Tab-separated table of C-alpha atoms in Angstrom:
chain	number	residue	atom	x	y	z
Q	1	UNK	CA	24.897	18.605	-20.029
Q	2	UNK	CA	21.855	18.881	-17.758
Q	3	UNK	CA	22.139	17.237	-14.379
Q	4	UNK	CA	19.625	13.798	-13.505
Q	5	UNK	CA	17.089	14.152	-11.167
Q	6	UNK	CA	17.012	11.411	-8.271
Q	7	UNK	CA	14.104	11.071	-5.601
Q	8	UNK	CA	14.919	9.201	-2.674
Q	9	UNK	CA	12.581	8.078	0.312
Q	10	UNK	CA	14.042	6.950	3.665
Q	11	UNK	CA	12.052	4.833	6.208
Q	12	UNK	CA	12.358	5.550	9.848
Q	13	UNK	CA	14.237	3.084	10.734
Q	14	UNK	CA	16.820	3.965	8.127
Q	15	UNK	CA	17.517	7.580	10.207
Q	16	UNK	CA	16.629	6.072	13.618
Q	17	UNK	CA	19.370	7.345	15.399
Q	18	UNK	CA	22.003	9.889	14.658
Q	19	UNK	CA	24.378	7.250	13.582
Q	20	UNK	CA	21.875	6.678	10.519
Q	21	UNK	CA	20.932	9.682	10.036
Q	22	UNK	CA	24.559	10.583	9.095
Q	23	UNK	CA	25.044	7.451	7.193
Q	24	UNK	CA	21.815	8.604	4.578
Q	25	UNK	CA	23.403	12.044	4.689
Q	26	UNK	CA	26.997	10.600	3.339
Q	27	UNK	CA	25.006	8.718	0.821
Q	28	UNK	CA	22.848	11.663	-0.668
Q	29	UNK	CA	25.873	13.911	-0.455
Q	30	UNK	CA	27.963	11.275	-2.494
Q	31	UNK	CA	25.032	11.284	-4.833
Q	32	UNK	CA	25.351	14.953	-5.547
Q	33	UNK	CA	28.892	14.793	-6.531
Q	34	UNK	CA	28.495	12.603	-8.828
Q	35	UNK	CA	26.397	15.531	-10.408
Q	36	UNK	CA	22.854	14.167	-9.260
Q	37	UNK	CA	19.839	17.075	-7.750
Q	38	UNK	CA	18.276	15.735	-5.101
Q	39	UNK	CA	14.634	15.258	-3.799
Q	40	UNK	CA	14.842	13.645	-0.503
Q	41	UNK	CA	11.641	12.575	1.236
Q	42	UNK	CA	12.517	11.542	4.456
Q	43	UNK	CA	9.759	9.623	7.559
Q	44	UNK	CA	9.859	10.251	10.895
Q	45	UNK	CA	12.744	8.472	12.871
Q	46	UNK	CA	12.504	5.119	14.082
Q	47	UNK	CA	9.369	4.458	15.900
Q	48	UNK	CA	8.308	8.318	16.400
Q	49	UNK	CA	5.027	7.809	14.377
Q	50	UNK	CA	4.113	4.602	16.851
Q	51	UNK	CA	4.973	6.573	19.862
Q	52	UNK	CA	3.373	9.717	18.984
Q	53	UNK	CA	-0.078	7.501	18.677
Q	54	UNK	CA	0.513	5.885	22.096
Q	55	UNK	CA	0.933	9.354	23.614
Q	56	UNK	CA	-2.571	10.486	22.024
Q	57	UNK	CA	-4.291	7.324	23.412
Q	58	UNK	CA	-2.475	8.021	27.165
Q	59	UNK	CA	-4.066	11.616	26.997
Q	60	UNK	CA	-7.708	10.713	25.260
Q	61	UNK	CA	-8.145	6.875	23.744
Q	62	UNK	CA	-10.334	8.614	21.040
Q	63	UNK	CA	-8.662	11.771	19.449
Q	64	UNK	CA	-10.308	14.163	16.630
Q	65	UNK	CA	-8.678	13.070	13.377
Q	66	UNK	CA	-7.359	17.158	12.847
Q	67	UNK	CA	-5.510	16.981	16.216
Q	68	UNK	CA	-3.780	13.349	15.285
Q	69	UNK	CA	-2.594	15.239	11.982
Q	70	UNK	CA	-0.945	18.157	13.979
Q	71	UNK	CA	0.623	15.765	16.476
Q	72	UNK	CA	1.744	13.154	13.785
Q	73	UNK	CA	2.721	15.348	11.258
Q	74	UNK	CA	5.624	16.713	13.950
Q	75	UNK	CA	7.502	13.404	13.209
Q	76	UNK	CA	9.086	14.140	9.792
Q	77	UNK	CA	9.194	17.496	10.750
Q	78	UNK	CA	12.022	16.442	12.898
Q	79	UNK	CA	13.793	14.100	10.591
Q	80	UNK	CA	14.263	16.595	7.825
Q	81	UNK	CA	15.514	19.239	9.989
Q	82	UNK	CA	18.232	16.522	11.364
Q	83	UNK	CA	18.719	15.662	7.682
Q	84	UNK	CA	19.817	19.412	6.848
Q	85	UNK	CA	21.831	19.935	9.622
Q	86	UNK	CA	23.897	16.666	8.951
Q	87	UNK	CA	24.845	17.258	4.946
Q	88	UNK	CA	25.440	21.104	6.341
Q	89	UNK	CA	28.368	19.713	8.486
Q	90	UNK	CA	29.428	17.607	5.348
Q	91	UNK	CA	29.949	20.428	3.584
Q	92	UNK	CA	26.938	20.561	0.985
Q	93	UNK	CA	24.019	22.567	0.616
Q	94	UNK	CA	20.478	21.420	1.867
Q	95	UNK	CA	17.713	22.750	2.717
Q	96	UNK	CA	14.428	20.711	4.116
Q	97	UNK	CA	10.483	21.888	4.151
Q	98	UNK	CA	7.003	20.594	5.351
Q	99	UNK	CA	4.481	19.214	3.110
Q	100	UNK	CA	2.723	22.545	3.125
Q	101	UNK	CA	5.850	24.743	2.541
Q	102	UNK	CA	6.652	22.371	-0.330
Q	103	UNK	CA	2.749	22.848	-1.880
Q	104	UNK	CA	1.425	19.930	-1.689
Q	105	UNK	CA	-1.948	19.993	-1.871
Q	106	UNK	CA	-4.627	17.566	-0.616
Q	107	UNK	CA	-8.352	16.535	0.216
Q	108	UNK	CA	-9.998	17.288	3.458
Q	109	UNK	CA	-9.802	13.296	4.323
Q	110	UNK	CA	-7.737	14.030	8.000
Q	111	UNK	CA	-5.474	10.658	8.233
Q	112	UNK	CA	-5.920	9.357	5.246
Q	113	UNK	CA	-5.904	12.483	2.682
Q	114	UNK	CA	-5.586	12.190	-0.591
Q	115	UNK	CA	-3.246	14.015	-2.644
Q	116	UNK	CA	-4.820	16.788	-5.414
Q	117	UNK	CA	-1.852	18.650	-6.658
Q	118	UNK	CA	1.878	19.420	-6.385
Q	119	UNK	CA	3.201	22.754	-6.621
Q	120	UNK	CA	6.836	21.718	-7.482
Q	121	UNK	CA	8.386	25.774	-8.655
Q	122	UNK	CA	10.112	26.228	-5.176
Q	123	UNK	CA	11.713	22.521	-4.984
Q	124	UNK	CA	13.407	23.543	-9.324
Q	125	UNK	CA	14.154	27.345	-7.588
Q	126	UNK	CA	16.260	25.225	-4.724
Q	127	UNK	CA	17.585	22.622	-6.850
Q	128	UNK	CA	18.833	25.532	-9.686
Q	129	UNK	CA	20.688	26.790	-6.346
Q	130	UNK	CA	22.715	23.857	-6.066
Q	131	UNK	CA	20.803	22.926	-2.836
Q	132	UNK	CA	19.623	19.388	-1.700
Q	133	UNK	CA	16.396	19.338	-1.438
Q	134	UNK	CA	14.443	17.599	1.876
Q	135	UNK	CA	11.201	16.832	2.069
Q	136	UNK	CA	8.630	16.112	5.191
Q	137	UNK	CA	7.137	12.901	3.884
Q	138	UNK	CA	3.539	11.370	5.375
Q	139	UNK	CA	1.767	14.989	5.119
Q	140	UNK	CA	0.144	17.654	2.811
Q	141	UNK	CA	-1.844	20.818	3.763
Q	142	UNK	CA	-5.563	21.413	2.558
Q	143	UNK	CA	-6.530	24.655	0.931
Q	144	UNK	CA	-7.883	26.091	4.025
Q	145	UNK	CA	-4.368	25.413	4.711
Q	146	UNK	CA	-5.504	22.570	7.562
Q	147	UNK	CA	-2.401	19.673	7.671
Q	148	UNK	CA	-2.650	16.582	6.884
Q	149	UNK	CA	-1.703	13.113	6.591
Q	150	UNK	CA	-1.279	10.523	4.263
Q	151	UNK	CA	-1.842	7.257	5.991
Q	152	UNK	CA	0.698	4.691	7.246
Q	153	UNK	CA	3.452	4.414	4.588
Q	154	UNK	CA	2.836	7.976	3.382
Q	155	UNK	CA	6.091	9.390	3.140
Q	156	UNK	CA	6.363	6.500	-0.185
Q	157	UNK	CA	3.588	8.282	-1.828
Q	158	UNK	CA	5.075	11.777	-1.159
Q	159	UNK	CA	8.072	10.043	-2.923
Q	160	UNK	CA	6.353	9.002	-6.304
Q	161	UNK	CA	3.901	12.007	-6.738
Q	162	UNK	CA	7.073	14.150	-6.494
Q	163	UNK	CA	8.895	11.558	-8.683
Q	164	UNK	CA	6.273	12.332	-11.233
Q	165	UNK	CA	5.735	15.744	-11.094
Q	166	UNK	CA	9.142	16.227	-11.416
Q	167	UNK	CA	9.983	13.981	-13.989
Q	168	UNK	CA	12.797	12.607	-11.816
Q	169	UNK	CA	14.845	10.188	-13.745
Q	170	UNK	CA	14.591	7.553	-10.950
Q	171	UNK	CA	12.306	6.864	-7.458
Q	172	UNK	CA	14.922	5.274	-5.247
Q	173	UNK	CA	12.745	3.830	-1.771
Q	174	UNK	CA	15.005	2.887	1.027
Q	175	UNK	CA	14.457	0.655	3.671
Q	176	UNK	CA	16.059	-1.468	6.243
Q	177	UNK	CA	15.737	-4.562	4.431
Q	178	UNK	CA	17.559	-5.344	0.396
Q	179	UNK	CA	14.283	-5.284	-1.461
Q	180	UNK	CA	11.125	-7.315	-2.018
Q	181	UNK	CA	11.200	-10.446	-0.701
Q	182	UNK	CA	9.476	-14.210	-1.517
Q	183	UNK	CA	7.703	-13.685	2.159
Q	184	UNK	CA	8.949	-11.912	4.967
Q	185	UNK	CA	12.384	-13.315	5.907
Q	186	UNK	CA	11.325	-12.593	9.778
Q	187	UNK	CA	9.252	-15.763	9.225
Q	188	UNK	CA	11.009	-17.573	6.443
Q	189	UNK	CA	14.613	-17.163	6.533
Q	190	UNK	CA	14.805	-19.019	3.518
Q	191	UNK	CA	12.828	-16.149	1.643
Q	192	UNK	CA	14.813	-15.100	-1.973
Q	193	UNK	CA	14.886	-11.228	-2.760
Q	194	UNK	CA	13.311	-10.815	-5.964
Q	195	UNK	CA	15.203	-8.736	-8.724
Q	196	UNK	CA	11.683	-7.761	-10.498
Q	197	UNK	CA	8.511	-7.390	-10.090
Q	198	UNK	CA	5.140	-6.018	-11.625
Q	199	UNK	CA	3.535	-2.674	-10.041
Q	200	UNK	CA	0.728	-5.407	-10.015
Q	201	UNK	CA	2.007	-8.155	-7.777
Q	202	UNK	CA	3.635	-5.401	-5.881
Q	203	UNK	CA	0.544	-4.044	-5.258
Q	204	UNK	CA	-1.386	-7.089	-4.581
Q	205	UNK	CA	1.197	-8.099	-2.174
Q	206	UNK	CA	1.286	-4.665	-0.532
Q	207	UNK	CA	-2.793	-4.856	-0.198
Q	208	UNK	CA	-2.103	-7.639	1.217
Q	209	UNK	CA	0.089	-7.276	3.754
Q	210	UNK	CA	3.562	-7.132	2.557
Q	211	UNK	CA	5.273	-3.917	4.459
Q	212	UNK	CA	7.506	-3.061	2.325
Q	213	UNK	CA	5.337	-0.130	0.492
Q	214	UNK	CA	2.343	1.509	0.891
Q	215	UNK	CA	0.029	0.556	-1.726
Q	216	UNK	CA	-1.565	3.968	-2.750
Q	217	UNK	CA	1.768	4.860	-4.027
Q	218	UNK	CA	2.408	1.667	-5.963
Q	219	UNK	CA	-1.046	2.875	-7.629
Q	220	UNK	CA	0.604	6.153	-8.049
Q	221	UNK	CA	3.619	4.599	-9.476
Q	222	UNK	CA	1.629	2.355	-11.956
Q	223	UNK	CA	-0.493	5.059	-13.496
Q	224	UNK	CA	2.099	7.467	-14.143
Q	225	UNK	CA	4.619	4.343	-15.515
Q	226	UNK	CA	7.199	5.710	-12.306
Q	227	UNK	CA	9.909	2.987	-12.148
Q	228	UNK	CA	10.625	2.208	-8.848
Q	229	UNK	CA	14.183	0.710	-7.353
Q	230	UNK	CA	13.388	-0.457	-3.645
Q	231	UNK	CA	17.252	-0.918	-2.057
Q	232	UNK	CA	18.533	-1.252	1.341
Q	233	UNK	CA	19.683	2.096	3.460
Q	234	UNK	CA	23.043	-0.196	4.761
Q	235	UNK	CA	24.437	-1.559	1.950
Q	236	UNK	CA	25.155	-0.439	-1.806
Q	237	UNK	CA	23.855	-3.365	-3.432
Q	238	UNK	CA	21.155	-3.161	-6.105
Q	239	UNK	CA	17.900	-4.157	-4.950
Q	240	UNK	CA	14.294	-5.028	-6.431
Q	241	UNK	CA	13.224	-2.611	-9.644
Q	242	UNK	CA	9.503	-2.613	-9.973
Q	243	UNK	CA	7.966	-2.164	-13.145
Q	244	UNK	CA	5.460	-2.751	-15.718
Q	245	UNK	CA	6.252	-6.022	-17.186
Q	246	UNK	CA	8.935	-8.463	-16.414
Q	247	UNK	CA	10.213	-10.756	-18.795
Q	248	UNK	CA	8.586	-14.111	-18.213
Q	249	UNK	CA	6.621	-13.386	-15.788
Q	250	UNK	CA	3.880	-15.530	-16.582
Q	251	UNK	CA	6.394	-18.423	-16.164
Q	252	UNK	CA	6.310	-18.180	-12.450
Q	253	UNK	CA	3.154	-19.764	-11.041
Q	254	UNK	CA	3.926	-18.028	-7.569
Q	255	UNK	CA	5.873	-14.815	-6.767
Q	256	UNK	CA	5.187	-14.282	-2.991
Q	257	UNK	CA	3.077	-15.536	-0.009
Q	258	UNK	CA	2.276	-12.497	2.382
Q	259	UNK	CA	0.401	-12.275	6.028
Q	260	UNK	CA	-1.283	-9.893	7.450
Q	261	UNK	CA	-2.264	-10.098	11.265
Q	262	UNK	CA	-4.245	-6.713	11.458
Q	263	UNK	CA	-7.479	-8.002	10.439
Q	264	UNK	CA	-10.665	-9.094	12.692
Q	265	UNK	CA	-14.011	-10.412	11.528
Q	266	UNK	CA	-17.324	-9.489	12.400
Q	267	UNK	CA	-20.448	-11.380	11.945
Q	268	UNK	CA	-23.367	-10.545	12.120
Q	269	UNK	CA	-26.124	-13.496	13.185
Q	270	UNK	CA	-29.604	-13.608	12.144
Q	271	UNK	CA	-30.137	-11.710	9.091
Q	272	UNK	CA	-33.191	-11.349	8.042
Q	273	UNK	CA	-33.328	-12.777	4.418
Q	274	UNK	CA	-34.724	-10.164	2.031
Q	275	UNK	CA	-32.993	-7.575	-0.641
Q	276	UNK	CA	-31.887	-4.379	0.920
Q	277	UNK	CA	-31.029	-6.007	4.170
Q	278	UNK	CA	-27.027	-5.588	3.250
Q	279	UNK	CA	-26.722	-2.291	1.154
Q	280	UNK	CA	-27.940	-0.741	4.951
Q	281	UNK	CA	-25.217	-2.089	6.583
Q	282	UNK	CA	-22.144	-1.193	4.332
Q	283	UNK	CA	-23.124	1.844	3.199
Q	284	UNK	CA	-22.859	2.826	7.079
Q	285	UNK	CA	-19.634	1.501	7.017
Q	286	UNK	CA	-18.750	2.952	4.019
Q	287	UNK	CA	-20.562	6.320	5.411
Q	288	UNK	CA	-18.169	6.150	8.432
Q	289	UNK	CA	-14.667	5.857	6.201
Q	290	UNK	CA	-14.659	1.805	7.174
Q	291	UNK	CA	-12.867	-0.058	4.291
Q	292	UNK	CA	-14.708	-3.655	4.346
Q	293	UNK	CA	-12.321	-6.622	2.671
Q	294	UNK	CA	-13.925	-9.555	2.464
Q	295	UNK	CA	-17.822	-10.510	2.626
Q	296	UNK	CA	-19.207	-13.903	3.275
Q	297	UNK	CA	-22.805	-14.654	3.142
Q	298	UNK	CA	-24.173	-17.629	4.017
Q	299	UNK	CA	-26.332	-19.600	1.483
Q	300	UNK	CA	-29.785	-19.336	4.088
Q	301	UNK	CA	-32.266	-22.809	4.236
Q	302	UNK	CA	-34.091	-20.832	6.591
Q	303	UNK	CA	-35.626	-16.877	6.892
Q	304	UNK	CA	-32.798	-15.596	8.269
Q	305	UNK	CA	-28.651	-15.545	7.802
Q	306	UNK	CA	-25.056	-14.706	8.512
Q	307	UNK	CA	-23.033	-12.568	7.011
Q	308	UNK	CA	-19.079	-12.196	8.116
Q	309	UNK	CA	-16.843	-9.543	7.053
Q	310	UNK	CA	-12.962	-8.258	7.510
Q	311	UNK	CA	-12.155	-5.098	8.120
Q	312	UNK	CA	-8.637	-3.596	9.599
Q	313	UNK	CA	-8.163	-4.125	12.842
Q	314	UNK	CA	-7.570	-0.279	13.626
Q	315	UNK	CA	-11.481	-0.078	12.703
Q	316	UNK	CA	-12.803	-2.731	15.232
Q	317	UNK	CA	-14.145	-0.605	17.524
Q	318	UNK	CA	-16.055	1.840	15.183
Q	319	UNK	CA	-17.006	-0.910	12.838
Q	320	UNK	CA	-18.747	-3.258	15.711
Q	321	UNK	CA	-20.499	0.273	17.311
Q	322	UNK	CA	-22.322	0.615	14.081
Q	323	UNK	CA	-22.677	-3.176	12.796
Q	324	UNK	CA	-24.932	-3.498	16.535
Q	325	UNK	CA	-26.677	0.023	15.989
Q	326	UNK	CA	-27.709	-1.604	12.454
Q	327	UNK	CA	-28.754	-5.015	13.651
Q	328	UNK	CA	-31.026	-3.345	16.095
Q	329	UNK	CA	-32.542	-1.357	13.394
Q	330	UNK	CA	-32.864	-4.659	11.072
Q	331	UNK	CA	-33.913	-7.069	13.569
Q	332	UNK	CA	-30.512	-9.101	13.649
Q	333	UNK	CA	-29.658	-11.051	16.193
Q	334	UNK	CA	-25.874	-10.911	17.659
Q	335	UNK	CA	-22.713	-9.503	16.414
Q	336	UNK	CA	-19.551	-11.288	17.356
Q	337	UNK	CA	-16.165	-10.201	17.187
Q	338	UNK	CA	-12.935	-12.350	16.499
Q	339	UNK	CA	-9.689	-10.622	16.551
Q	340	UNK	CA	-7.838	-13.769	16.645
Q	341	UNK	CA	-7.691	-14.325	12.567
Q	342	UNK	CA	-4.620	-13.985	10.442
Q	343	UNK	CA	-4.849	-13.726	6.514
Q	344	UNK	CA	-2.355	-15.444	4.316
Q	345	UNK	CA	-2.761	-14.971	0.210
Q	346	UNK	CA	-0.363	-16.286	-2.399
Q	347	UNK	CA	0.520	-13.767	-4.885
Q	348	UNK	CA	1.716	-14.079	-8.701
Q	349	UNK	CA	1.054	-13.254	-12.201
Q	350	UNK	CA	1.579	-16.469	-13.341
Q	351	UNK	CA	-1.844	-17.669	-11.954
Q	352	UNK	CA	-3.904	-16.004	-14.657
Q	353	UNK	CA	-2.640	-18.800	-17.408
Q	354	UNK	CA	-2.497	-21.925	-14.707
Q	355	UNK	CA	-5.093	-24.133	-13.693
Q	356	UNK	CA	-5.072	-25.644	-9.777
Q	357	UNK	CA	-3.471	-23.016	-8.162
Q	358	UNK	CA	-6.676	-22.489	-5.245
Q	359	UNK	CA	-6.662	-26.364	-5.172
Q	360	UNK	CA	-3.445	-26.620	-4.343
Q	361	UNK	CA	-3.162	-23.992	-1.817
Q	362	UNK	CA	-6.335	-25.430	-0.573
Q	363	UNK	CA	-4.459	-28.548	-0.224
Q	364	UNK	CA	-1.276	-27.471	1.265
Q	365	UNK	CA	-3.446	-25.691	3.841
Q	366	UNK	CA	-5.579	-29.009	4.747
Q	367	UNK	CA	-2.904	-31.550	4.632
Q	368	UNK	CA	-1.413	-28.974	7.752
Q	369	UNK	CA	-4.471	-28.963	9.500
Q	370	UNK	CA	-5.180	-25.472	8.790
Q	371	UNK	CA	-8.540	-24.300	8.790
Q	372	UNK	CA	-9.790	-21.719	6.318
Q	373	UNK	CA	-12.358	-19.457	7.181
Q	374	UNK	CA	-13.064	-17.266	4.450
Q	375	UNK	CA	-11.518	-16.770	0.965
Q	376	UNK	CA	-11.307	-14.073	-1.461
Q	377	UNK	CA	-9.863	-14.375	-5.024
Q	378	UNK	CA	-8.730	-11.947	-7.755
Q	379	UNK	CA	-6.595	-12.836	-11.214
Q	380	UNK	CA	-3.594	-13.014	-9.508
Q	381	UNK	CA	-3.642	-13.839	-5.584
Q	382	UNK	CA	-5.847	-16.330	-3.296
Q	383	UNK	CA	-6.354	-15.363	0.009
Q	384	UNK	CA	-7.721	-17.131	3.033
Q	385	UNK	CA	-8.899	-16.130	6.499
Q	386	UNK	CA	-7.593	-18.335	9.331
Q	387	UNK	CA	-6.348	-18.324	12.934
Q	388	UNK	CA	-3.572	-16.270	13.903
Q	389	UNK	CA	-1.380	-19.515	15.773
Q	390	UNK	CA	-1.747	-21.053	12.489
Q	391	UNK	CA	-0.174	-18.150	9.844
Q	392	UNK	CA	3.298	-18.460	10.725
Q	393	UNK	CA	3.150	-22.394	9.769
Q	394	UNK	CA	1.088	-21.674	6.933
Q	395	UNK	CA	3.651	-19.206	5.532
Q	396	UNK	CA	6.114	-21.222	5.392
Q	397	UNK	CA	4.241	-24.538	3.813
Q	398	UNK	CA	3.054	-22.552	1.198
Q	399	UNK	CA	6.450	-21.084	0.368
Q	400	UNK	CA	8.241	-23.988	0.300
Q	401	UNK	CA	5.507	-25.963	-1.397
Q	402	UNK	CA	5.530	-23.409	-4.200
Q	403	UNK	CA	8.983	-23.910	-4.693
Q	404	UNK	CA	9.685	-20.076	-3.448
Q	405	UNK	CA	12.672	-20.979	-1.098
Q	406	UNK	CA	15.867	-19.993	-1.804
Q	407	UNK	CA	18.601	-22.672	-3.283
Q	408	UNK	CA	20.530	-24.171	-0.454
């Protein structure tokens, strides 16, 4: 009888300290004797990622995107090592690698690479050994064998392209909290853990600012059909399997409120009103690898206009440096800046066969004084821009006025 394959991912803070990092290796060796190969992707512990980044800004506040790879990249390099040595003492076999000595293969895109390909034949030659496999999540190497990195959250998508290649009978993602929450129980302690849900709310929630998982590899997941199980690192308990369809899922108006608090705005004043005068603008943007979220126009009485537009927070700097260099060239007037925004967005499947959802959202948002600056729609989320001292308030009025709470 041939042995199942299990992948399983582990967040930093789930091998933080040494304390955790023998508690994962327990689990994954008690895994293994109950006649399970292994695929561990493991991230860099605790907040080594965060403090690696701080470092680079102490020694040059604008670093080439290569160098940040080689210096980030370090991170998991540590964690899997750790890893190995800690199911050694247990007894079992391991043995950990780098993205690169694992194969996997990605674009040139330093920071935010893409993956191309995954050469799995030395991960089956370890795993035919009887060995536990560990592997550096977050990070890939290009063929002219430069590293790189997958973007925040990586080491999730390292999980579910090896999940696929392999064929693994299950992606297991572990984390420091029991699954996928209503909202994030930081903020609503009366938030319910959901048992399912839909690779697409997942991955409108995770777009839009849910934590939990990084949302190139819920796309990943979703193509390929990869069932995911996101569970807690502390505790045995079953947590929230994400998945195609869920039975009545259209029954649920609702399935989660999110926030996200790394966005800014930027408008730009004094458009002059004629076609082309916007395609020069984002396709600098775009030129420059800035991701642009939500556009507002104004409707113009006049010859000239505004036009407002999100973008991550991380990008503020590069994104303002060119939305001034193309005002000048357009005859714009002033570009304005306002980091002070928040965006909170209802999420559920259920809105694509229910009438009055915006309304009421709309209405929730008003009768609470709330301001909304911008909104952007799709089938099955709302969002709106407003002030950051108003998100954590408007978090919890939606949740509890969409009936998401918790029973008491």
């Amino acid at each position: 009888m041939s042995r199942g394959l299990v992948v399983q991912k582990y967040g930093g803070s789930s091998v933080a300290n040494v304390e955790r990092i023998q508690r994962v290796a327990k689990r994954v060796v008690g895994y293994s004797k109950k006649g399970y190969d292994l695929v561990v992707v493991v991230s860099a512990l605790g907040d080594t990622t965060d403090e690696l980044v701080e470092l680079a800004d102490k020694i040059n506040p604008n670093p080439s995107e290569r160098e940040m790879d080689m210096l980030l990249s370090t991170g998991e390099q540590i964690s899997v090592a750790l890893l190995a040595m800690a199911i050694h003492k247990l007894g079992s076999q391991a043995i950990s690698f780098t993205g690169s000595q694992v194969g996997i293969l990605t674009d040139n895109s330093h920071t935010r690479a893409r993956i191309i390909k995954i050469n799995v034949d030395k991960i089956r030659a370890e795993l035919k050994k009887g060995r536990i496999v560990i592997v550096a999540g977050f990070q890939g190497v290009t063929l002219n064998q430069e590293i790189t990195t997958l973007g925040r959250g990586g080491s999730d998508l390292t999980a579910v392209a090896l999940a696929k290649e392999l064929q693994a009978d299950s992606c297991e993602i572990y984390t420091d909290v029991m699954g996928i929450y209503t909202t994030d129980p930081r903020i609503e302690p009366n938030a319910r853990k959901i048992k399912e849900i839909t690779y697409d709310e997942m991955l409108e929630m995770a777009s839009l600012g849910a934590q939990v998982m990084q949302p190139r590899s819920i796309e990943v997941a979703k193509k390929f059909n990869v069932p995911l199980h996101v569970r807690s690192s502390f505790n045995t308990q079953s947590g929230t399997m994400i998945i195609k369809e869920v039975k009545k899922m259209e029954d649920v108006l609702v399935s989660g409120v999110t926030l996200n608090k790394n966005e800014a705005k930027i408008t730009l004043c004094g458009v002059p009103d004629k076609p082309g005068v916007a395609v020069k603008l984002f396709e600098e943007l775009a030129t420059s690898g800035v991701s642009v979220d939500m556009i507002v126009q104004n409707v113009s009485h006049t010859r000239s206009t505004d036009i407002s537009f999100t973008i991550a927070k991380a990008d503020c700097l590069k994104a303002s440096k060119i939305t001034k260099k193309v005002a000048k060239k357009i005859g714009a007037n002033d570009v304005l800046l306002d980091e002070d925004i928040a965006r909170v967005s209802i999420v559920g499947v259920g809105m694509k066969s229910h009438h009055g959802v915006a309304a009421k959202m709309f209405g929730i948002l008003a009768d609470n004084k709330i301001n909304i600056e911008m909104i952007s729609t799709s089938d099955i989320s709302i969002s709106c821009i407003i002030k950051k001292k108003d998100a954590e308030i408007a978090v919890k009025k939606l949740h509890a006025d969409f009936g998401l709470s918790k029973a008491k």
